[in-house]
Amino acid sequence: MREAILLVGGQGTRLRPLTINTPKPMLPVAGVPFTVHQIMRARDAGITRIVLATSYRADVFASFIADSDLGIEVVIATEEVPLGTGGAIRFASGFLTGGSEDPVVIFNGDVLTGVDIDALITSHESTSADVTLYLTRVADPRAYGLVPTSSEGRVLQFLEKPQTPEEIVTDQINAGCYVFTRSVIDSIPEGKPVSVEREIFPVLLAADRAVMGVVDSGYWLDLGQPMDFVAGSVDLVLGNAPSPAVTSPGESLILTGTTIEASANICGGTTIGKGTKVGSNSEVRASVVFDSASIGSNVSITNSIIGQGAVIGDSCVIADSVVGDFAHIGAGNELRNGARVWVNAELDELVVRFSSDK
Ligand code: GTP
């Protein structure tokens, strides 16, 4: 038996207002909650039991899992108060059944990746590591903590975000998936908030424990910010990102019960949620539209997220923006450049328009 912990208890503040009603890992991505893509990938890699470490809106996970059969045993652990990433791992370990020397795979609940999970576990076991981190290479490492490794794959340092070009000593970053030897998890202090990145990894390194890094150059994206969330969904729909939950990639994914006028164009990896309506001559490109939304005629939506039950009036332009659940956007408005409209908000006709446009 192989076990894993999936960290899904964060508040997802960077994705607000989408995470007001729904925790980030339960937001639909390419038609199913993001967490389903992760659970199915873990299952396909030979994990037989997974503990969901929940806290924020744990009820949403509990009812979904009760109604689903994902072909793997899913157990829910719920912290009464959020314990941070390290505290959550420690709390969830009480729900594991393996022995003290068994490997436990830990996934951040917002990372879309093609990493070879089986190879990561094999590497962990063959090096007798205490912890093995999955590392990925990024083109611009300035926004990330850096993780340089030796030629044997030993982690040398955990560095804060680099402030100067000299501080960019590597392009390797922590990709949000680890293998822990169970006994190492059980040494994390219990019942108090702990950050695995800031408190556990550096302490293990300082104690000269075997902290290894495996660099994988496959697909990797952190879906924690709106434009990355859209990009991840688009990549899944188009087949550019791997997931067993996407069986037939294509130009768009249109779920059941939708009404889409023949002259509307749904393209660029867009997902249209269940029961959503799209009016005539509208284009929805590279976007995610949740269930039961209503999009009028002559609307243009690009690189955006439209929340559940949201209503978009005729002739609106929405680009690189987020519309919260059940918001009403009156006809003719233009939202661009990272605009976010809150849950249930109402915009009258033509209140937001870009002056540079005619
Ligand atoms: P932001 O608020 O937008 O930063 O998102 P987040 O709350 O998801 O935080 P972050 O991306 O830093 O967390 C990484 C992973 O750990 C995510 O999958 C979170 O759901 C999870 N996580 C963060 N804090 C906790 C916690 O206190 N408990 C549990 N169970 N999971 C957590």
Tab-separated table of C-alpha atoms and ligand atoms in Angstrom:
chain	number	residue	atom	x	y	z
A	1	MET	CA	0.000	0.000	0.000
A	2	ARG	CA	1.173	3.509	-0.788
A	3	GLU	CA	-0.199	6.557	0.992
A	4	ALA	CA	-0.320	10.277	0.274
A	5	ILE	CA	-1.485	13.503	1.911
A	6	LEU	CA	-3.107	16.201	-0.210
A	7	LEU	CA	-2.959	19.676	1.366
A	8	VAL	CA	-6.246	21.392	0.583
A	9	GLY	CA	-7.019	23.489	3.677
A	10	GLY	CA	-5.750	26.945	2.633
A	11	GLN	CA	-8.023	29.960	2.193
A	12	GLY	CA	-6.963	30.632	-1.398
A	13	THR	CA	-6.866	34.398	-0.800
A	14	ARG	CA	-5.130	35.139	-4.101
A	15	LEU	CA	-8.065	33.641	-5.990
A	16	ARG	CA	-10.753	35.676	-4.247
A	17	PRO	CA	-13.630	36.161	-4.897
A	18	LEU	CA	-13.772	32.681	-6.496
A	19	THR	CA	-12.771	31.069	-3.195
A	20	ILE	CA	-15.465	32.779	-1.112
A	21	ASN	CA	-17.996	29.993	-1.788
A	22	THR	CA	-15.653	27.226	-2.917
A	23	PRO	CA	-12.199	26.270	-1.588
A	24	LYS	CA	-9.497	26.565	-4.269
A	25	PRO	CA	-8.965	22.808	-4.821
A	26	MET	CA	-12.732	22.359	-5.361
A	27	LEU	CA	-12.957	24.998	-8.113
A	28	PRO	CA	-13.749	23.369	-11.447
A	29	VAL	CA	-10.813	23.056	-13.825
A	30	ALA	CA	-11.497	21.469	-17.214
A	31	GLY	CA	-14.879	20.353	-15.953
A	32	VAL	CA	-14.061	18.727	-12.591
A	33	PRO	CA	-12.784	20.016	-9.222
A	34	PHE	CA	-9.036	20.553	-9.442
A	35	THR	CA	-8.503	18.094	-6.627
A	36	VAL	CA	-9.967	15.305	-8.819
A	37	HIS	CA	-7.141	15.740	-11.351
A	38	GLN	CA	-4.625	15.353	-8.524
A	39	ILE	CA	-6.325	12.383	-6.875
A	40	MET	CA	-6.603	10.545	-10.211
A	41	ARG	CA	-2.939	11.210	-11.041
A	42	ALA	CA	-1.939	9.881	-7.620
A	43	ARG	CA	-4.131	6.811	-8.144
A	44	ASP	CA	-2.563	6.149	-11.540
A	45	ALA	CA	0.896	6.378	-9.940
A	46	GLY	CA	0.038	3.521	-7.578
A	47	ILE	CA	-1.102	5.484	-4.502
A	48	THR	CA	-3.903	3.452	-2.900
A	49	ARG	CA	-4.922	5.701	0.017
A	50	ILE	CA	-4.966	9.482	0.187
A	51	VAL	CA	-5.645	11.748	3.187
A	52	LEU	CA	-7.223	15.105	2.307
A	53	ALA	CA	-5.866	17.630	4.824
A	54	THR	CA	-8.784	20.065	5.007
A	55	SER	CA	-9.570	23.132	7.094
A	56	TYR	CA	-11.191	26.055	5.211
A	57	ARG	CA	-14.657	24.991	3.960
A	58	ALA	CA	-14.010	21.339	4.839
A	59	ASP	CA	-17.743	20.694	4.373
A	60	VAL	CA	-17.429	21.178	0.598
A	61	PHE	CA	-14.831	18.389	0.354
A	62	ALA	CA	-16.763	16.051	2.645
A	63	SER	CA	-19.980	16.162	0.617
A	64	PHE	CA	-18.132	15.825	-2.712
A	65	ILE	CA	-16.052	12.836	-1.602
A	66	ALA	CA	-19.111	11.125	-0.083
A	67	ASP	CA	-20.772	11.198	-3.524
A	68	SER	CA	-17.718	10.211	-5.627
A	69	ASP	CA	-15.888	7.041	-6.516
A	70	LEU	CA	-12.410	7.981	-7.680
A	71	GLY	CA	-10.999	4.452	-7.556
A	72	ILE	CA	-8.836	5.149	-4.497
A	73	GLU	CA	-9.518	5.284	-0.762
A	74	VAL	CA	-9.977	8.929	0.247
A	75	VAL	CA	-9.924	9.857	3.944
A	76	ILE	CA	-10.724	13.365	5.215
A	77	ALA	CA	-8.740	14.946	8.062
A	78	THR	CA	-10.056	18.317	9.256
A	79	GLU	CA	-8.095	20.758	11.394
A	80	GLU	CA	-10.348	22.767	13.690
A	81	VAL	CA	-7.967	25.686	13.340
A	82	PRO	CA	-5.677	25.914	10.303
A	83	LEU	CA	-2.254	24.522	11.171
A	84	GLY	CA	-0.264	25.740	8.151
A	85	THR	CA	1.385	23.354	5.698
A	86	GLY	CA	3.667	21.573	8.226
A	87	GLY	CA	1.069	21.417	11.008
A	88	ALA	CA	-1.461	20.035	8.519
A	89	ILE	CA	0.941	17.284	7.415
A	90	ARG	CA	1.551	16.382	11.076
A	91	PHE	CA	-2.179	16.305	11.848
A	92	ALA	CA	-2.968	14.231	8.733
A	93	SER	CA	-0.305	11.677	9.677
A	94	GLY	CA	-2.662	10.513	12.437
A	95	PHE	CA	-4.863	9.183	9.629
A	96	LEU	CA	-2.079	7.190	7.909
A	97	THR	CA	-1.839	3.451	8.377
A	98	GLY	CA	1.747	2.758	7.147
A	99	GLY	CA	4.871	2.058	9.180
A	100	SER	CA	7.460	4.577	10.409
A	101	GLU	CA	9.883	3.884	7.540
A	102	ASP	CA	7.269	3.981	4.759
A	103	PRO	CA	7.322	6.817	2.200
A	104	VAL	CA	4.439	9.298	2.264
A	105	VAL	CA	3.821	11.530	-0.757
A	106	ILE	CA	2.631	15.076	0.010
A	107	PHE	CA	0.962	17.253	-2.646
A	108	ASN	CA	0.135	20.940	-2.448
A	109	GLY	CA	-3.481	21.183	-3.523
A	110	ASP	CA	-2.942	23.791	-6.230
A	111	VAL	CA	-0.123	22.409	-8.368
A	112	LEU	CA	-0.775	21.004	-11.823
A	113	THR	CA	2.104	18.797	-12.840
A	114	GLY	CA	3.215	15.912	-14.966
A	115	VAL	CA	5.869	14.838	-12.459
A	116	ASP	CA	6.612	11.109	-12.414
A	117	ILE	CA	5.357	10.348	-8.879
A	118	ASP	CA	6.534	6.758	-9.001
A	119	ALA	CA	10.067	7.839	-9.978
A	120	LEU	CA	10.073	10.358	-7.113
A	121	ILE	CA	9.241	7.600	-4.591
A	122	THR	CA	11.832	5.271	-6.132
A	123	SER	CA	14.478	7.980	-5.872
A	124	HIS	CA	13.501	8.675	-2.248
A	125	GLU	CA	13.880	5.014	-1.337
A	126	SER	CA	17.095	4.395	-3.272
A	127	THR	CA	18.852	7.348	-1.585
A	128	SER	CA	17.419	6.509	1.884
A	129	ALA	CA	16.366	10.150	2.109
A	130	ASP	CA	14.452	11.716	4.979
A	131	VAL	CA	12.677	14.021	2.541
A	132	THR	CA	12.772	14.228	-1.255
A	133	LEU	CA	11.520	17.406	-2.897
A	134	TYR	CA	10.253	17.654	-6.428
A	135	LEU	CA	11.978	20.676	-7.986
A	136	THR	CA	11.140	22.405	-11.230
A	137	ARG	CA	13.092	24.907	-13.332
A	138	VAL	CA	11.555	28.299	-14.093
A	139	ALA	CA	12.591	30.892	-16.686
A	140	ASP	CA	12.367	33.778	-14.201
A	141	PRO	CA	13.249	32.618	-10.668
A	142	ARG	CA	12.877	36.092	-9.071
A	143	ALA	CA	9.399	35.401	-7.711
A	144	TYR	CA	10.362	32.161	-5.957
A	145	GLY	CA	12.449	30.740	-3.135
A	146	LEU	CA	15.391	28.889	-4.706
A	147	VAL	CA	16.595	25.354	-3.985
A	148	PRO	CA	20.151	24.656	-5.221
A	149	THR	CA	21.317	21.020	-5.163
A	150	SER	CA	24.676	19.225	-5.340
A	151	SER	CA	25.614	16.966	-8.257
A	152	GLU	CA	24.304	14.012	-6.177
A	153	GLY	CA	20.950	15.745	-5.735
A	154	ARG	CA	21.441	16.806	-2.104
A	155	VAL	CA	19.664	20.058	-1.263
A	156	LEU	CA	22.315	22.635	-0.358
A	157	GLN	CA	20.183	25.566	0.777
A	158	PHE	CA	16.683	26.982	0.911
A	159	LEU	CA	17.051	30.557	-0.284
A	160	GLU	CA	14.516	33.379	0.006
A	161	LYS	CA	13.337	35.141	-3.168
A	162	PRO	CA	16.468	36.637	-4.792
A	163	GLN	CA	16.747	40.443	-4.585
A	164	THR	CA	19.784	40.905	-6.870
A	165	PRO	CA	21.039	39.079	-10.015
A	166	GLU	CA	23.967	37.649	-7.950
A	167	GLU	CA	21.483	35.937	-5.652
A	168	ILE	CA	20.017	33.912	-8.539
A	169	VAL	CA	22.307	30.920	-7.977
A	170	THR	CA	19.942	28.409	-9.579
A	171	ASP	CA	16.698	28.263	-11.552
A	172	GLN	CA	15.387	25.375	-9.413
A	173	ILE	CA	12.346	25.983	-7.211
A	174	ASN	CA	10.232	23.947	-4.812
A	175	ALA	CA	7.436	22.565	-6.999
A	176	GLY	CA	5.032	21.717	-4.153
A	177	CYS	CA	5.271	17.914	-3.993
A	178	TYR	CA	7.433	15.944	-1.548
A	179	VAL	CA	8.111	12.448	-0.311
A	180	PHE	CA	8.621	12.190	3.464
A	181	THR	CA	9.707	9.162	5.412
A	182	ARG	CA	6.801	8.738	7.846
A	183	SER	CA	8.970	9.013	10.991
A	184	VAL	CA	10.122	12.486	9.844
A	185	ILE	CA	6.504	13.659	9.700
A	186	ASP	CA	5.956	12.325	13.204
A	187	SER	CA	8.814	14.503	14.480
A	188	ILE	CA	6.960	17.704	13.465
A	189	PRO	CA	5.556	19.428	16.581
A	190	GLU	CA	1.911	18.549	17.067
A	191	GLY	CA	-1.144	20.764	17.422
A	192	LYS	CA	0.350	24.122	16.482
A	193	PRO	CA	0.779	26.061	13.233
A	194	VAL	CA	3.983	25.151	11.387
A	195	SER	CA	5.148	26.032	7.871
A	196	VAL	CA	6.841	23.115	6.124
A	197	GLU	CA	8.710	25.469	3.771
A	198	ARG	CA	9.950	27.963	6.374
A	199	GLU	CA	10.268	25.823	9.517
A	200	ILE	CA	10.645	22.131	8.665
A	201	PHE	CA	12.893	22.011	5.583
A	202	PRO	CA	15.535	24.491	6.855
A	203	VAL	CA	15.650	22.743	10.262
A	204	LEU	CA	16.163	19.330	8.653
A	205	LEU	CA	18.959	20.775	6.519
A	206	ALA	CA	20.643	22.413	9.522
A	207	ALA	CA	20.500	19.054	11.334
A	208	ASP	CA	22.296	17.472	8.368
A	209	ARG	CA	19.394	15.172	7.568
A	210	ALA	CA	19.173	13.687	4.059
A	211	VAL	CA	17.111	16.259	2.152
A	212	MET	CA	17.199	15.435	-1.544
A	213	GLY	CA	15.893	17.231	-4.631
A	214	VAL	CA	14.714	15.636	-7.870
A	215	VAL	CA	14.500	18.021	-10.826
A	216	ASP	CA	11.711	17.152	-13.241
A	217	SER	CA	11.354	19.185	-16.414
A	218	GLY	CA	7.805	18.074	-17.234
A	219	TYR	CA	4.689	20.251	-17.075
A	220	TRP	CA	4.345	22.381	-13.908
A	221	LEU	CA	2.006	25.228	-13.021
A	222	ASP	CA	0.876	26.669	-9.676
A	223	LEU	CA	-2.803	27.570	-10.100
A	224	GLY	CA	-2.881	29.922	-7.101
A	225	GLN	CA	-3.417	33.156	-9.080
A	226	PRO	CA	-6.295	33.913	-11.453
A	227	MET	CA	-4.363	34.065	-14.737
A	228	ASP	CA	-2.476	30.868	-13.863
A	229	PHE	CA	-5.746	29.201	-12.937
A	230	VAL	CA	-7.095	30.054	-16.397
A	231	ALA	CA	-3.872	28.898	-18.073
A	232	GLY	CA	-3.961	25.555	-16.239
A	233	SER	CA	-7.559	24.890	-17.230
A	234	VAL	CA	-6.835	25.840	-20.857
A	235	ASP	CA	-3.779	23.566	-20.955
A	236	LEU	CA	-5.842	20.652	-19.628
A	237	VAL	CA	-8.647	21.190	-22.152
A	238	LEU	CA	-6.191	21.488	-25.060
A	239	GLY	CA	-4.253	18.433	-23.879
A	240	ASN	CA	-1.058	20.371	-23.111
A	241	ALA	CA	-1.166	19.341	-19.439
A	242	PRO	CA	-1.557	15.717	-18.390
A	243	SER	CA	-4.583	14.456	-16.434
A	244	PRO	CA	-6.430	11.147	-16.431
A	245	ALA	CA	-9.603	13.203	-15.795
A	246	VAL	CA	-9.408	14.707	-19.306
A	247	THR	CA	-10.189	11.864	-21.658
A	248	SER	CA	-10.635	13.711	-24.956
A	249	PRO	CA	-8.723	16.982	-25.250
A	250	GLY	CA	-9.940	19.502	-27.824
A	251	GLU	CA	-10.502	23.156	-28.703
A	252	SER	CA	-13.109	23.552	-25.964
A	253	LEU	CA	-14.967	21.610	-23.296
A	254	ILE	CA	-18.711	22.152	-23.174
A	255	LEU	CA	-20.507	20.439	-20.311
A	256	THR	CA	-24.076	19.178	-20.276
A	257	GLY	CA	-27.268	21.246	-20.387
A	258	THR	CA	-25.742	24.302	-22.081
A	259	THR	CA	-27.501	26.505	-24.631
A	260	ILE	CA	-25.012	27.975	-27.085
A	261	GLU	CA	-26.208	29.985	-30.086
A	262	ALA	CA	-24.854	28.698	-33.412
A	263	SER	CA	-23.081	31.998	-34.170
A	264	ALA	CA	-21.169	31.958	-30.854
A	265	ASN	CA	-17.503	30.949	-30.926
A	266	ILE	CA	-16.152	28.904	-28.005
A	267	CYS	CA	-12.416	28.432	-28.522
A	268	GLY	CA	-8.834	28.467	-27.227
A	269	GLY	CA	-9.308	25.795	-24.556
A	270	THR	CA	-12.413	27.339	-22.963
A	271	THR	CA	-14.621	25.367	-20.592
A	272	ILE	CA	-18.351	26.151	-20.500
A	273	GLY	CA	-19.980	24.840	-17.312
A	274	LYS	CA	-23.232	22.903	-16.934
A	275	GLY	CA	-26.445	24.755	-17.738
A	276	THR	CA	-24.650	27.875	-19.006
A	277	LYS	CA	-26.098	29.971	-21.845
A	278	VAL	CA	-24.078	31.847	-24.504
A	279	GLY	CA	-25.864	34.327	-26.815
A	280	SER	CA	-25.433	35.032	-30.518
A	281	ASN	CA	-22.175	36.400	-31.977
A	282	SER	CA	-20.368	36.077	-28.644
A	283	GLU	CA	-16.833	34.752	-28.383
A	284	VAL	CA	-15.410	33.005	-25.323
A	285	ARG	CA	-11.700	32.393	-25.789
A	286	ALA	CA	-9.189	30.709	-23.417
A	287	SER	CA	-11.514	31.136	-20.439
A	288	VAL	CA	-13.324	29.234	-17.711
A	289	VAL	CA	-17.074	29.709	-17.310
A	290	PHE	CA	-18.539	27.952	-14.265
A	291	ASP	CA	-21.982	26.326	-14.090
A	292	SER	CA	-25.308	28.117	-14.680
A	293	ALA	CA	-23.833	31.379	-15.979
A	294	SER	CA	-25.605	33.470	-18.587
A	295	ILE	CA	-23.662	35.289	-21.305
A	296	GLY	CA	-25.540	37.698	-23.574
A	297	SER	CA	-25.086	38.484	-27.274
A	298	ASN	CA	-22.061	40.185	-28.883
A	299	VAL	CA	-19.973	39.548	-25.770
A	300	SER	CA	-16.202	39.044	-25.919
A	301	ILE	CA	-14.574	37.074	-23.083
A	302	THR	CA	-10.839	36.314	-23.195
A	303	ASN	CA	-8.480	34.816	-20.553
A	304	SER	CA	-11.088	35.256	-17.860
A	305	ILE	CA	-13.051	33.374	-15.218
A	306	ILE	CA	-16.824	33.765	-14.987
A	307	GLY	CA	-18.264	32.535	-11.691
A	308	GLN	CA	-21.224	30.274	-11.110
A	309	GLY	CA	-24.579	31.837	-11.927
A	310	ALA	CA	-22.982	35.100	-13.102
A	311	VAL	CA	-24.877	37.134	-15.696
A	312	ILE	CA	-22.952	38.987	-18.416
A	313	GLY	CA	-25.031	41.539	-20.340
A	314	ASP	CA	-24.973	42.081	-24.118
A	315	SER	CA	-21.903	43.665	-25.743
A	316	CYS	CA	-19.663	43.363	-22.662
A	317	VAL	CA	-15.898	42.960	-23.118
A	318	ILE	CA	-14.129	40.924	-20.422
A	319	ALA	CA	-10.389	40.331	-20.745
A	320	ASP	CA	-7.910	39.018	-18.122
A	321	SER	CA	-10.537	39.458	-15.412
A	322	VAL	CA	-12.590	37.577	-12.824
A	323	VAL	CA	-16.352	37.816	-12.286
A	324	GLY	CA	-17.521	36.357	-8.974
A	325	ASP	CA	-20.409	33.936	-8.481
A	326	PHE	CA	-23.877	35.401	-9.129
A	327	ALA	CA	-22.532	38.842	-10.096
A	328	HIS	CA	-24.527	40.795	-12.697
A	329	ILE	CA	-22.588	42.788	-15.273
A	330	GLY	CA	-24.889	45.206	-17.086
A	331	ALA	CA	-24.742	45.504	-20.893
A	332	GLY	CA	-21.813	47.298	-22.515
A	333	ASN	CA	-19.320	47.178	-19.626
A	334	GLU	CA	-15.642	46.485	-20.213
A	335	LEU	CA	-13.501	44.706	-17.631
A	336	ARG	CA	-9.798	44.374	-18.372
A	337	ASN	CA	-6.320	43.949	-16.867
A	338	GLY	CA	-7.025	41.911	-13.756
A	339	ALA	CA	-10.373	43.444	-12.785
A	340	ARG	CA	-12.243	41.418	-10.164
A	341	VAL	CA	-15.971	41.751	-9.595
A	342	TRP	CA	-17.129	40.474	-6.219
A	343	VAL	CA	-19.679	37.728	-5.537
A	344	ASN	CA	-23.279	38.999	-5.987
A	345	ALA	CA	-22.090	42.452	-7.145
A	346	GLU	CA	-24.278	44.336	-9.609
A	347	LEU	CA	-22.881	46.656	-12.283
A	348	ASP	CA	-25.385	48.834	-14.133
A	349	GLU	CA	-25.107	49.215	-17.903
A	350	LEU	CA	-21.998	50.973	-19.144
A	351	VAL	CA	-20.408	51.868	-15.799
A	352	VAL	CA	-16.922	50.599	-16.656
A	353	ARG	CA	-15.443	51.502	-20.018
A	354	PHE	CA	-11.871	52.013	-21.145
A	355	SER	CA	-11.256	55.585	-22.299
A	356	SER	CA	-8.641	54.574	-24.865
A	357	ASP	CA	-11.276	52.550	-26.733
A	358	LYS	CA	-13.861	54.099	-29.020
B	1	GTP	P1	-3.288	31.798	-0.844
B	1	GTP	O1	-4.044	32.257	0.360
B	1	GTP	O2	-3.801	32.409	-2.099
B	1	GTP	O3	-1.799	31.939	-0.701
B	1	GTP	O4	-3.568	30.228	-1.062
B	1	GTP	P2	-3.480	28.987	-0.048
B	1	GTP	O5	-4.335	29.284	1.112
B	1	GTP	O6	-3.864	27.776	-0.810
B	1	GTP	O7	-1.982	28.930	0.429
B	1	GTP	P3	-0.703	28.265	-0.249
B	1	GTP	O8	-0.825	28.283	-1.734
B	1	GTP	O9	0.475	28.886	0.339
B	1	GTP	O10	-0.779	26.777	0.311
B	1	GTP	C1	-0.147	25.687	-0.301
B	1	GTP	C2	-1.038	24.456	-0.112
B	1	GTP	O11	-1.202	24.166	1.267
B	1	GTP	C3	-2.436	24.661	-0.666
B	1	GTP	O12	-2.822	23.467	-1.293
B	1	GTP	C4	-3.289	24.946	0.558
B	1	GTP	O13	-4.630	24.471	0.427
B	1	GTP	C5	-2.568	24.190	1.650
B	1	GTP	N1	-2.630	24.832	2.955
B	1	GTP	C6	-2.161	26.070	3.292
B	1	GTP	N2	-2.380	26.317	4.598
B	1	GTP	C7	-3.004	25.209	5.105
B	1	GTP	C8	-3.496	24.853	6.415
B	1	GTP	O14	-3.409	25.606	7.396
B	1	GTP	N3	-4.072	23.619	6.539
B	1	GTP	C9	-4.202	22.756	5.486
B	1	GTP	N4	-4.802	21.577	5.695
B	1	GTP	N5	-3.751	23.061	4.248
B	1	GTP	C10	-3.156	24.272	4.060
